[in-house]
CSV table of C-alpha atoms in Angstrom, one decimal:
chain,number,residue,atom,x,y,z
A,30,MET,CA,106.2,116.0,84.7
A,31,ASN,CA,109.4,114.5,86.2
A,32,ARG,CA,112.4,116.4,85.7
A,33,VAL,CA,115.3,114.0,85.6
A,34,VAL,CA,118.9,114.8,85.6
A,35,ILE,CA,122.4,113.4,85.4
A,36,THR,CA,124.3,112.2,88.5
A,37,GLY,CA,126.8,109.1,87.5
A,38,ILE,CA,129.1,108.6,84.3
A,39,GLY,CA,131.7,106.7,82.6
A,40,VAL,CA,133.2,105.9,79.6
A,41,ILE,CA,136.5,104.3,77.9
A,42,THR,CA,137.6,105.7,74.6
A,43,PRO,CA,140.7,105.7,72.1
A,44,VAL,CA,141.7,108.4,74.2
A,45,GLY,CA,141.3,106.8,78.2
A,46,ASN,CA,139.6,103.7,79.6
A,47,ASP,CA,137.8,106.1,82.3
A,48,VAL,CA,136.1,110.0,82.6
A,49,LYS,CA,139.1,111.4,83.4
A,50,THR,CA,142.0,110.4,81.3
A,51,THR,CA,139.3,111.0,78.5
A,52,TRP,CA,138.0,114.2,79.7
A,53,ASP,CA,142.7,115.4,80.2
A,54,SER,CA,142.6,114.4,77.0
A,55,PHE,CA,140.1,115.7,75.2
A,56,LEU,CA,140.9,119.7,76.7
A,57,LYS,CA,144.7,118.9,75.3
A,58,GLY,CA,143.4,118.3,71.8
A,59,LYS,CA,145.0,114.1,71.9
A,60,SER,CA,143.9,111.7,69.0
A,61,GLY,CA,142.7,108.5,69.9
A,62,ILE,CA,143.5,107.3,65.9
A,63,ASP,CA,146.1,104.8,65.4
A,64,THR,CA,146.7,102.2,63.2
A,65,ILE,CA,144.7,98.6,63.8
A,66,ARG,CA,146.6,96.8,66.5
A,67,ALA,CA,143.5,94.0,66.7
A,68,PHE,CA,143.8,91.7,63.7
A,69,ASP,CA,146.4,92.2,60.6
A,70,THR,CA,145.6,95.4,58.0
A,71,SER,CA,147.9,93.8,54.9
A,72,ASN,CA,143.9,93.2,52.7
A,73,HIS,CA,142.2,96.1,53.6
A,74,THR,CA,142.2,100.1,51.9
A,75,VAL,CA,141.7,101.3,54.9
A,76,LYS,CA,143.8,100.3,58.2
A,77,ILE,CA,143.8,103.1,60.5
A,78,ALA,CA,141.1,103.4,63.4
A,79,GLY,CA,140.4,104.6,66.8
A,80,GLU,CA,140.8,101.3,69.5
A,81,VAL,CA,140.9,101.2,72.8
A,82,LYS,CA,144.3,100.8,74.7
A,83,ASP,CA,145.2,98.9,77.7
A,84,PHE,CA,141.0,97.0,78.1
A,85,GLU,CA,141.4,93.7,80.1
A,86,PRO,CA,137.8,93.5,81.3
A,87,GLU,CA,138.7,90.1,83.3
A,88,LYS,CA,141.1,92.4,86.2
A,89,LYS,CA,137.5,93.8,87.6
A,90,PHE,CA,134.5,91.1,86.0
A,91,ASP,CA,133.8,86.8,86.8
A,92,PRO,CA,136.8,86.0,83.5
A,93,LYS,CA,133.9,82.6,82.7
A,94,ILE,CA,131.3,85.7,83.0
A,95,ILE,CA,133.9,87.8,80.8
A,96,LYS,CA,133.9,84.4,78.2
A,97,ARG,CA,130.4,84.2,77.4
A,98,LEU,CA,130.3,88.1,76.5
A,99,ASP,CA,131.4,89.9,73.6
A,100,ARG,CA,133.5,92.7,73.5
A,101,CYS,CA,130.4,95.6,73.4
A,102,VAL,CA,129.3,94.8,76.5
A,103,HIS,CA,132.7,94.6,78.2
A,104,LEU,CA,132.7,98.2,77.1
A,105,CYS,CA,129.6,98.5,78.8
A,106,LEU,CA,130.3,97.2,81.7
A,107,TRP,CA,133.0,98.6,81.9
A,108,ALA,CA,131.3,102.4,81.8
A,109,THR,CA,129.0,101.5,83.6
A,110,SER,CA,131.2,100.3,86.4
A,111,GLU,CA,132.4,103.4,86.9
A,112,ALA,CA,128.8,105.3,86.1
A,113,VAL,CA,127.7,103.6,89.2
A,114,ALA,CA,130.6,103.7,91.3
A,115,ASP,CA,130.4,108.0,90.3
A,116,ALA,CA,126.6,108.1,90.8
A,117,GLN,CA,127.4,106.8,95.2
A,118,ILE,CA,123.6,105.1,94.4
A,119,ASP,CA,123.5,101.7,96.5
A,120,PHE,CA,120.6,99.9,94.3
A,121,ASN,CA,119.9,97.4,98.3
A,122,LYS,CA,118.5,100.5,99.2
A,123,TYR,CA,116.1,101.1,96.6
A,124,ASP,CA,112.6,99.8,94.5
A,125,ARG,CA,114.4,97.7,92.2
A,126,THR,CA,111.7,97.6,90.1
A,127,GLN,CA,111.8,101.2,89.2
A,128,ILE,CA,115.5,101.2,88.2
A,129,GLY,CA,115.6,100.8,84.5
A,130,VAL,CA,118.5,99.9,81.6
A,131,ILE,CA,118.6,101.4,78.5
A,132,ILE,CA,122.2,101.3,76.7
A,133,GLY,CA,121.8,101.9,72.9
A,134,SER,CA,124.6,100.0,70.3
A,135,GLY,CA,124.0,100.6,66.3
A,136,ILE,CA,125.3,96.9,65.9
A,137,GLY,CA,126.2,94.6,69.0
A,138,GLY,CA,128.3,92.1,69.0
A,139,LEU,CA,130.3,92.0,65.7
A,140,HIS,CA,133.4,90.0,66.8
A,141,THR,CA,131.1,87.4,68.0
A,142,TRP,CA,129.4,87.2,64.8
A,143,GLU,CA,132.6,87.1,63.0
A,144,ARG,CA,134.9,84.3,64.8
A,145,GLU,CA,131.8,81.8,64.8
A,146,HIS,CA,130.8,82.2,61.4
A,147,THR,CA,134.1,81.4,60.7
A,148,LYS,CA,133.3,78.3,62.4
A,149,PHE,CA,130.8,77.9,60.7
A,150,ILE,CA,131.4,78.1,57.2
A,151,GLU,CA,135.1,76.4,57.9
A,152,ARG,CA,134.1,73.0,60.4
A,153,GLY,CA,130.2,72.9,60.0
A,154,PRO,CA,127.5,74.2,62.1
A,155,ALA,CA,127.6,71.7,65.0
A,156,ARG,CA,130.8,73.3,65.8
A,157,VAL,CA,128.8,77.1,66.3
A,158,SER,CA,128.7,79.0,69.7
A,159,PRO,CA,125.9,77.8,72.2
A,160,PHE,CA,126.4,81.4,72.6
A,161,LEU,CA,126.8,82.5,69.6
A,162,ILE,CA,123.1,84.0,69.8
A,163,PRO,CA,122.8,85.9,73.2
A,164,MET,CA,126.5,87.1,72.4
A,165,MET,CA,126.1,89.1,68.9
A,166,ILE,CA,122.6,90.9,69.2
A,167,PRO,CA,123.0,93.6,70.6
A,168,ASP,CA,120.3,94.1,73.3
A,169,MET,CA,122.4,91.9,76.0
A,170,THR,CA,124.5,95.4,77.2
A,171,SER,CA,121.3,96.1,78.5
A,172,GLY,CA,120.4,92.7,79.0
A,173,TYR,CA,123.4,92.8,81.2
A,174,VAL,CA,124.4,95.4,82.6
A,175,ALA,CA,120.2,93.9,84.8
A,176,ILE,CA,121.6,91.0,85.8
A,177,HIS,CA,124.5,92.0,87.0
A,178,TRP,CA,123.6,95.0,89.0
A,179,GLY,CA,119.9,93.3,89.8
A,180,LEU,CA,118.2,96.3,87.5
A,181,LYS,CA,114.5,95.3,87.1
A,182,GLY,CA,112.8,98.5,85.6
A,183,PRO,CA,112.1,99.3,81.8
A,184,ASN,CA,115.1,97.1,80.0
A,185,TYR,CA,115.9,97.5,76.2
A,186,THR,CA,118.3,98.7,73.8
A,187,THR,CA,117.7,101.7,70.8
A,188,ILE,CA,119.6,100.5,67.2
A,189,SER,CA,119.9,103.8,65.0
A,190,ALA,CA,123.2,103.3,63.8
A,191,CYS,CA,124.8,106.4,65.1
A,192,ALA,CA,122.2,107.7,66.5
A,193,SER,CA,121.6,104.3,68.9
A,194,GLY,CA,123.3,106.3,72.3
A,195,ALA,CA,121.6,109.6,71.7
A,196,HIS,CA,118.2,107.5,71.1
A,197,ALA,CA,118.3,105.9,74.4
A,198,ILE,CA,119.4,108.9,76.4
A,199,GLY,CA,116.5,110.4,74.9
A,200,ASP,CA,114.1,107.4,76.1
A,201,ALA,CA,115.4,107.6,79.5
A,202,PHE,CA,115.0,110.5,79.8
A,203,ARG,CA,111.4,110.0,78.7
A,204,ALA,CA,111.3,106.9,81.2
A,205,ILE,CA,112.1,109.1,84.0
A,206,LYS,CA,110.1,112.2,82.9
A,207,TYR,CA,106.6,110.0,82.2
A,208,GLY,CA,107.2,107.9,85.5
A,209,ASP,CA,108.6,104.7,84.4
A,210,ALA,CA,110.8,105.0,86.3
A,211,ASN,CA,112.7,106.8,88.7
A,212,VAL,CA,116.7,105.7,88.0
A,213,VAL,CA,117.8,104.5,84.2
A,214,VAL,CA,121.4,103.8,83.7
A,215,THR,CA,122.1,104.5,79.7
A,216,GLY,CA,124.0,104.7,77.8
A,217,GLY,CA,125.8,103.6,74.4
A,218,SER,CA,128.6,100.4,72.9
A,219,GLU,CA,129.9,99.6,70.4
A,220,ALA,CA,132.9,97.4,69.2
A,221,PRO,CA,133.2,97.5,65.2
A,222,VAL,CA,136.8,97.1,65.0
A,223,THR,CA,137.0,93.9,63.2
A,224,PRO,CA,138.1,92.6,59.8
A,225,PHE,CA,134.8,91.6,58.8
A,226,ALA,CA,133.1,95.6,58.9
A,227,LEU,CA,136.3,97.6,58.4
A,228,ALA,CA,136.4,95.4,54.8
A,229,GLY,CA,132.1,96.7,54.9
A,230,PHE,CA,132.2,100.2,55.7
A,231,SER,CA,135.7,101.0,53.7
A,232,ASN,CA,133.2,99.3,50.3
A,233,MET,CA,131.0,101.9,50.8
A,234,ARG,CA,133.0,104.9,50.5
A,235,ALA,CA,132.1,106.2,53.8
A,236,LEU,CA,136.4,105.4,55.8
A,237,SER,CA,139.7,108.5,55.8
A,238,ARG,CA,142.1,106.4,53.7
A,239,ARG,CA,144.6,109.2,55.7
A,240,ASN,CA,146.5,105.4,56.3
A,241,ASP,CA,150.0,107.5,56.7
A,242,GLU,CA,149.0,110.1,59.3
A,243,PRO,CA,146.4,108.5,61.5
A,244,GLN,CA,146.7,111.1,63.8
A,245,LYS,CA,144.8,113.9,61.0
A,246,ALA,CA,142.8,111.4,59.1
A,247,SER,CA,139.3,112.5,61.2
A,248,ARG,CA,138.6,115.9,59.8
A,249,SER,CA,134.9,117.0,60.7
A,250,PHE,CA,134.0,119.4,58.9
A,251,ASP,CA,137.6,120.3,57.0
A,252,VAL,CA,137.6,120.8,53.6
A,253,ASN,CA,140.3,118.0,53.3
A,254,ARG,CA,138.0,115.7,55.4
A,255,ASP,CA,138.0,112.1,53.5
A,256,GLY,CA,135.4,109.9,55.3
A,257,PHE,CA,135.1,109.1,59.5
A,258,ILE,CA,137.6,107.1,61.3
A,259,MET,CA,135.9,104.2,62.9
A,260,ALA,CA,136.4,103.5,66.4
A,261,GLU,CA,134.8,101.3,69.5
A,262,GLY,CA,133.7,102.7,72.9
A,263,ALA,CA,131.1,103.0,75.4
A,264,ALA,CA,129.8,105.4,77.9
A,265,THR,CA,127.1,104.7,80.7
A,266,LEU,CA,124.8,108.2,82.5
A,267,ILE,CA,122.8,107.5,85.7
A,268,LEU,CA,119.8,109.2,84.9
A,269,GLU,CA,117.5,110.4,88.0
A,270,GLU,CA,114.5,111.4,88.7
A,271,LEU,CA,114.7,115.3,90.2
A,272,GLU,CA,113.3,114.4,94.0
A,273,PHE,CA,115.2,111.5,94.1
A,274,ALA,CA,118.7,112.3,93.8
A,275,ARG,CA,118.1,115.1,95.9
A,276,LYS,CA,116.4,112.5,99.1
A,277,ARG,CA,119.5,110.5,98.3
A,278,GLY,CA,122.3,114.1,98.5
A,279,ALA,CA,123.3,112.9,94.8
A,280,LYS,CA,125.5,115.7,92.6
A,281,ILE,CA,124.4,116.6,90.1
A,282,TYR,CA,125.9,116.4,86.4
A,283,GLY,CA,123.2,118.7,85.1
A,284,GLU,CA,119.5,118.6,84.1
A,285,ILE,CA,118.6,116.7,80.8
A,286,VAL,CA,115.6,119.0,80.0
A,287,GLY,CA,114.8,118.1,75.7
A,288,PHE,CA,115.4,115.1,73.2
A,289,GLY,CA,114.2,115.2,69.8
A,290,ALA,CA,113.8,113.0,67.3
A,291,THR,CA,113.2,112.6,63.2
A,292,GLY,CA,113.9,110.5,60.2
A,293,ASP,CA,114.7,111.7,57.0
A,294,GLY,CA,112.5,109.4,54.6
A,295,HIS,CA,115.4,110.5,51.9
A,296,HIS,CA,118.2,107.2,52.0
A,297,ILE,CA,119.3,103.9,53.3
A,298,THR,CA,122.6,106.3,54.4
A,299,ALA,CA,122.9,109.4,52.7
A,300,PRO,CA,121.5,112.1,55.1
A,301,ALA,CA,118.9,115.0,53.6
A,302,PRO,CA,119.5,117.9,51.9
A,303,GLU,CA,120.9,120.4,54.0
A,304,GLY,CA,120.4,118.7,57.1
A,305,GLU,CA,116.1,118.6,56.8
A,306,GLY,CA,115.8,116.1,59.4
A,307,ALA,CA,118.8,117.2,62.2
A,308,ARG,CA,117.4,120.7,61.6
A,309,ARG,CA,113.9,120.0,62.9
A,310,SER,CA,115.6,116.9,65.3
A,311,MET,CA,117.4,120.1,67.4
A,312,GLU,CA,114.2,122.2,66.4
A,313,ARG,CA,112.4,119.5,68.4
A,314,ALA,CA,115.0,119.2,71.8
A,315,ILE,CA,114.7,123.1,71.4
A,316,LYS,CA,111.7,122.7,71.9
A,317,GLU,CA,110.3,121.2,74.3
A,318,ALA,CA,113.2,122.0,76.2
A,319,GLY,CA,111.6,125.1,76.6
A,320,CYS,CA,113.8,127.8,75.6
A,321,ARG,CA,114.0,129.8,73.0
A,322,LYS,CA,116.9,129.1,70.6
A,323,ASP,CA,119.2,131.9,71.4
A,324,GLU,CA,119.8,130.6,75.0
A,325,ILE,CA,121.8,127.7,73.8
A,326,ASN,CA,125.9,128.4,73.4
A,327,TYR,CA,126.7,125.6,72.8
A,328,VAL,CA,126.6,122.8,70.2
A,329,ASN,CA,128.5,119.6,70.6
A,330,THR,CA,127.9,119.1,66.4
A,331,HIS,CA,127.4,115.2,65.3
A,332,GLY,CA,130.7,115.5,63.0
A,333,THR,CA,131.5,112.1,61.7
A,334,SER,CA,134.8,114.1,58.8
A,335,THR,CA,132.5,112.6,56.0
A,336,GLU,CA,131.5,114.8,53.0
A,337,LEU,CA,127.6,115.7,53.5
A,338,ASN,CA,127.3,115.0,57.1
A,339,ASP,CA,129.2,118.0,58.3
A,340,LYS,CA,127.7,120.3,55.2
A,341,PHE,CA,124.6,118.9,55.5
A,342,GLU,CA,125.2,119.9,59.9
A,343,ALA,CA,125.7,122.9,59.3
A,344,MET,CA,124.0,124.0,57.0
A,345,ALA,CA,120.6,122.9,59.1
A,346,ILE,CA,122.6,124.5,62.1
A,347,LYS,CA,122.7,127.6,60.3
A,348,ASN,CA,118.7,126.9,58.8
A,349,LEU,CA,117.8,126.6,61.9
A,350,PHE,CA,119.2,128.9,64.8
A,351,GLY,CA,119.5,132.1,62.3
A,352,ASP,CA,121.3,135.3,63.0
A,353,HIS,CA,122.4,133.2,66.6
A,354,ALA,CA,124.2,130.6,64.6
A,355,LYS,CA,127.1,133.0,65.1
A,356,LYS,CA,127.2,133.5,68.9
A,357,LEU,CA,127.2,129.7,69.3
A,358,ILE,CA,129.9,127.7,69.9
A,359,LEU,CA,131.0,124.4,67.6
A,360,ASN,CA,133.6,121.9,68.2
A,361,ALA,CA,133.3,118.4,66.6
A,362,THR,CA,134.3,114.9,70.0
A,363,LYS,CA,135.0,112.3,66.4
A,364,SER,CA,138.0,114.8,65.7
A,365,MET,CA,140.0,113.1,68.1
A,366,ILE,CA,138.2,109.6,68.5
A,367,GLY,CA,136.4,108.7,65.8
A,368,HIS,CA,133.9,107.8,64.6
A,369,THR,CA,132.0,105.0,67.7
A,370,LEU,CA,129.3,104.8,66.0
A,371,GLY,CA,126.5,103.4,68.7
A,372,ALA,CA,128.3,105.0,71.5
A,373,ALA,CA,129.2,108.2,70.1
A,374,GLY,CA,126.1,110.1,70.9
A,375,ALA,CA,127.0,109.1,74.8
A,376,ILE,CA,130.5,110.0,74.5
A,377,GLU,CA,129.1,113.3,73.1
A,378,ALA,CA,126.6,113.7,75.9
A,379,VAL,CA,129.2,112.8,79.1
A,380,VAL,CA,131.2,116.1,77.2
A,381,VAL,CA,128.6,118.0,77.1
A,382,LEU,CA,128.0,117.6,80.8
A,383,LEU,CA,131.5,118.6,81.6
A,384,SER,CA,131.4,121.2,80.1
A,385,ILE,CA,129.4,122.5,81.9
A,386,ARG,CA,130.7,121.6,85.1
A,387,ASP,CA,134.2,122.6,83.8
A,388,GLY,CA,133.0,125.4,81.6
A,389,VAL,CA,135.4,125.0,79.6
A,390,VAL,CA,134.6,123.3,75.4
A,391,HIS,CA,137.0,121.3,73.1
A,392,PRO,CA,138.7,121.8,70.8
A,393,THR,CA,138.1,120.3,67.3
A,394,LEU,CA,140.9,118.2,66.1
A,395,ASN,CA,142.4,118.7,62.3
A,396,LEU,CA,140.3,121.9,61.9
A,397,LYS,CA,142.4,123.9,59.4
A,398,GLU,CA,140.3,125.2,56.8
A,399,PRO,CA,136.9,125.3,57.3
A,400,LEU,CA,134.3,123.9,54.8
A,401,PRO,CA,132.6,127.3,53.3
A,402,GLU,CA,129.3,126.1,54.9
A,403,CYS,CA,131.0,127.1,57.9
A,404,ASN,CA,131.2,130.2,57.0
A,405,GLY,CA,129.8,132.7,60.6
A,406,LEU,CA,130.4,129.2,62.8
A,407,ASP,CA,132.8,129.2,65.8
A,408,PHE,CA,134.1,126.7,65.9
A,409,VAL,CA,136.8,126.2,68.4
A,410,THR,CA,140.1,124.8,67.1
A,411,GLY,CA,143.3,125.4,69.2
A,412,ASP,CA,142.8,126.0,73.1
A,413,PRO,CA,139.8,124.7,74.5
A,414,ARG,CA,138.0,127.9,75.0
A,415,LYS,CA,136.5,129.0,78.7
A,416,VAL,CA,132.9,129.4,78.6
A,417,THR,CA,129.8,129.7,80.7
A,418,ILE,CA,126.3,127.2,79.3
A,419,ASP,CA,123.1,127.6,80.4
A,420,TYR,CA,122.4,125.4,77.6
A,421,ALA,CA,123.9,123.0,74.9
A,422,ILE,CA,122.5,120.6,72.3
A,423,SER,CA,124.3,117.1,71.2
A,424,ASN,CA,123.5,115.7,67.1
A,425,SER,CA,123.3,112.2,66.8
A,426,LEU,CA,123.0,111.8,63.2
A,427,GLY,CA,122.5,107.7,61.9
A,428,PHE,CA,122.4,106.0,59.1
A,429,GLY,CA,119.0,104.5,57.5
A,430,GLY,CA,118.4,108.9,57.9
A,431,HIS,CA,117.7,108.9,62.5
A,432,ASN,CA,118.3,112.3,64.2
A,433,ALA,CA,118.5,112.9,67.7
A,434,THR,CA,119.2,115.8,69.6
A,435,LEU,CA,119.5,116.2,73.4
A,436,CYS,CA,119.4,119.4,74.8
A,437,PHE,CA,121.2,119.7,78.3
A,438,LYS,CA,120.6,123.2,81.0
A,439,ARG,CA,122.8,124.1,83.6
A,440,PHE,CA,121.0,123.4,87.3
A,441,SER,CA,119.4,124.7,89.5
A,442,ASP,CA,117.1,125.3,91.6
B,16,MET,CA,144.0,58.1,84.1
B,17,ALA,CA,145.1,60.4,81.2
B,18,LEU,CA,141.0,60.3,78.8
B,19,PHE,CA,140.1,62.1,83.4
B,20,ASP,CA,142.9,64.8,82.8
B,21,ASP,CA,142.0,65.6,79.7
B,22,VAL,CA,138.1,66.2,80.9
B,23,ARG,CA,139.4,68.0,83.8
B,24,ASN,CA,140.9,70.8,82.3
B,25,ILE,CA,138.7,70.9,79.7
B,26,ILE,CA,135.6,71.2,82.6
B,27,VAL,CA,138.1,73.9,84.4
B,28,GLU,CA,139.1,76.0,81.0
B,29,GLN,CA,135.1,76.1,79.9
B,30,LEU,CA,132.9,76.3,83.8
B,31,HIS,CA,136.0,78.9,85.4
B,32,VAL,CA,136.2,76.6,88.7
B,33,PRO,CA,139.0,75.4,90.3
B,34,PRO,CA,140.3,71.6,89.7
B,35,GLU,CA,140.1,70.3,93.1
B,36,LYS,CA,135.9,70.8,92.7
B,37,VAL,CA,136.9,68.2,89.0
B,38,THR,CA,135.4,64.8,90.7
B,39,LEU,CA,134.5,62.5,89.7
B,40,GLU,CA,131.1,63.2,91.7
B,41,ALA,CA,130.6,66.1,90.6
B,42,LYS,CA,127.2,67.2,89.2
B,43,PHE,CA,128.1,69.8,86.3
B,44,ILE,CA,125.0,72.0,87.4
B,45,GLU,CA,124.5,71.6,90.5
B,46,ASP,CA,128.1,71.5,92.0
B,47,LEU,CA,130.4,72.7,89.7
B,48,GLY,CA,127.5,76.0,87.9
B,49,ALA,CA,127.1,74.9,85.1
B,50,ASP,CA,123.7,76.6,83.2
B,51,SER,CA,121.9,74.6,80.2
B,52,LEU,CA,124.1,76.6,77.7
B,53,ASP,CA,127.4,75.5,79.7
B,54,THR,CA,126.4,72.1,79.0
B,55,VAL,CA,126.0,71.9,75.4
B,56,GLU,CA,129.6,74.2,75.1
B,57,LEU,CA,131.0,71.6,77.1
B,58,ILE,CA,130.1,68.8,74.9
B,59,MET,CA,131.4,70.0,72.6
B,60,ALA,CA,134.6,70.8,73.7
B,61,PHE,CA,134.6,66.8,74.9
B,62,GLU,CA,132.8,66.3,71.3
B,63,GLU,CA,136.2,67.8,69.4
B,64,LYS,CA,139.1,67.0,72.0
B,65,PHE,CA,137.7,63.0,71.9
B,66,ASN,CA,137.0,63.5,68.1
B,67,LEU,CA,134.0,61.6,68.3
B,68,GLN,CA,130.1,62.4,68.2
B,69,ILE,CA,127.4,62.7,70.7
B,70,SER,CA,124.5,62.7,70.6
B,71,GLU,CA,121.8,64.9,72.5
B,72,GLU,CA,119.9,61.7,73.7
B,73,GLU,CA,123.5,60.3,74.9
B,74,ALA,CA,124.7,63.6,76.1
B,75,GLN,CA,122.0,64.5,78.4
B,76,LYS,CA,122.4,61.1,81.0
B,77,LEU,CA,126.1,62.8,81.3
B,78,ASP,CA,125.0,65.1,84.3
B,79,THR,CA,128.1,64.4,86.3
B,80,VAL,CA,131.6,63.7,85.3
B,81,GLY,CA,132.2,60.2,86.5
B,82,LYS,CA,129.4,59.9,83.8
B,83,ALA,CA,131.5,61.8,80.6
B,84,VAL,CA,134.9,59.5,81.6
B,85,THR,CA,132.4,56.3,81.4
B,86,TYR,CA,131.3,57.3,78.5
B,87,LEU,CA,134.0,58.8,77.0
B,88,GLU,CA,136.3,55.8,77.6
B,89,ASP,CA,134.2,53.3,76.6
B,90,LYS,CA,133.7,55.7,73.3
B,91,THR,CA,137.8,56.0,72.4
B,92,LYS,CA,138.4,52.1,73.2
B,93,THR,CA,140.0,50.9,69.8
């Protein structure tokens, strides 16, 4: 079995359009949630979201190409371009059939879907764009990344709602581990901040209604949480087979050593009681990693700021880790940027790698009064925490009962 | 040539080509870099601009800027 390392990262989030800006913001505990700017929310109950700011993809990519791709793909291309540059990999030098692309997206081209559907209703079928389908399908992220960089290895998209990005990275890890590819460009992308999607999520009663205090709305694991905050963003990671990376002298952020995937088999949106599915997902990732549970130092939680997720995820962590749970260091990235759905698992994977690299864990914003289920759990709040991380896990749990956990390890020979 | 100007503007906008490349002889696919989806979108833009309907059969014959201009001039004559 091959070992799999990460050699390049790129992100675009509501707190920064590159890795450095985003990471600095996370360490400072800066919120990216604000009143929605993209459209008029007068008729919406929820008026806040995590929007990417000052994003002009046509400055980096051919405007003709940008016009025929959805914002979901724009964000993905942006993050991928940073990741490829960061990995300093010249694809021309290698067998392109051994370089894959597996990027997750929960929903895909919502902006296109809504715009074209409005045209369809108002002006009839003849006015619907011939680009509707290619712009809308969620797999165009992986498809277009391969077209742009000329990559011909395994290529598909994972769709598991809020766990899509983590499943993509897990599959990318396995593709390299089992020898199907030398390199996989992986991650997640989502652009869900649209009037229609906002109405849908809002009417589920899934979203925070703290419209007057956007920066205080995302309160992962706090007793006063009242829902998650929709957000957009993307993250891309370059995964490589260890010897391949070594031969080309690549810098290594860390190693992926485990991927756990389970299903709740319980409810369309509610997680299984006590986070039973999430617990097994963590358990599987740690089993594949081949480490002991008490070797895990840090858990980047799913932590959405919803009633059930946070309560059950905390229970799952305590149930799985037992006595060691109190020694874990935990945080919730969504407390700062909201929930980027299919991108979240990828953004949080980048967070884990930077935490390992810099020996620091970012704070959880707005966690003032932890819920009772968090008793004995050590969440970082206030200032970032300096800590040496050997093993870390990141959880992603999606509507439909899809659970994914990735296990990362500090790299050493 | 007001109609030609309108046609050229639509092509420049849809295909992101410099205006000077849009000559009467230019072929949409070979010279202006359009693909099959672009040509469908172009025909839709012509229909919109000139308020008419172009059948798929007719549309397939319009492979150059000149043919499109002649067709549209003919159809918009009252």
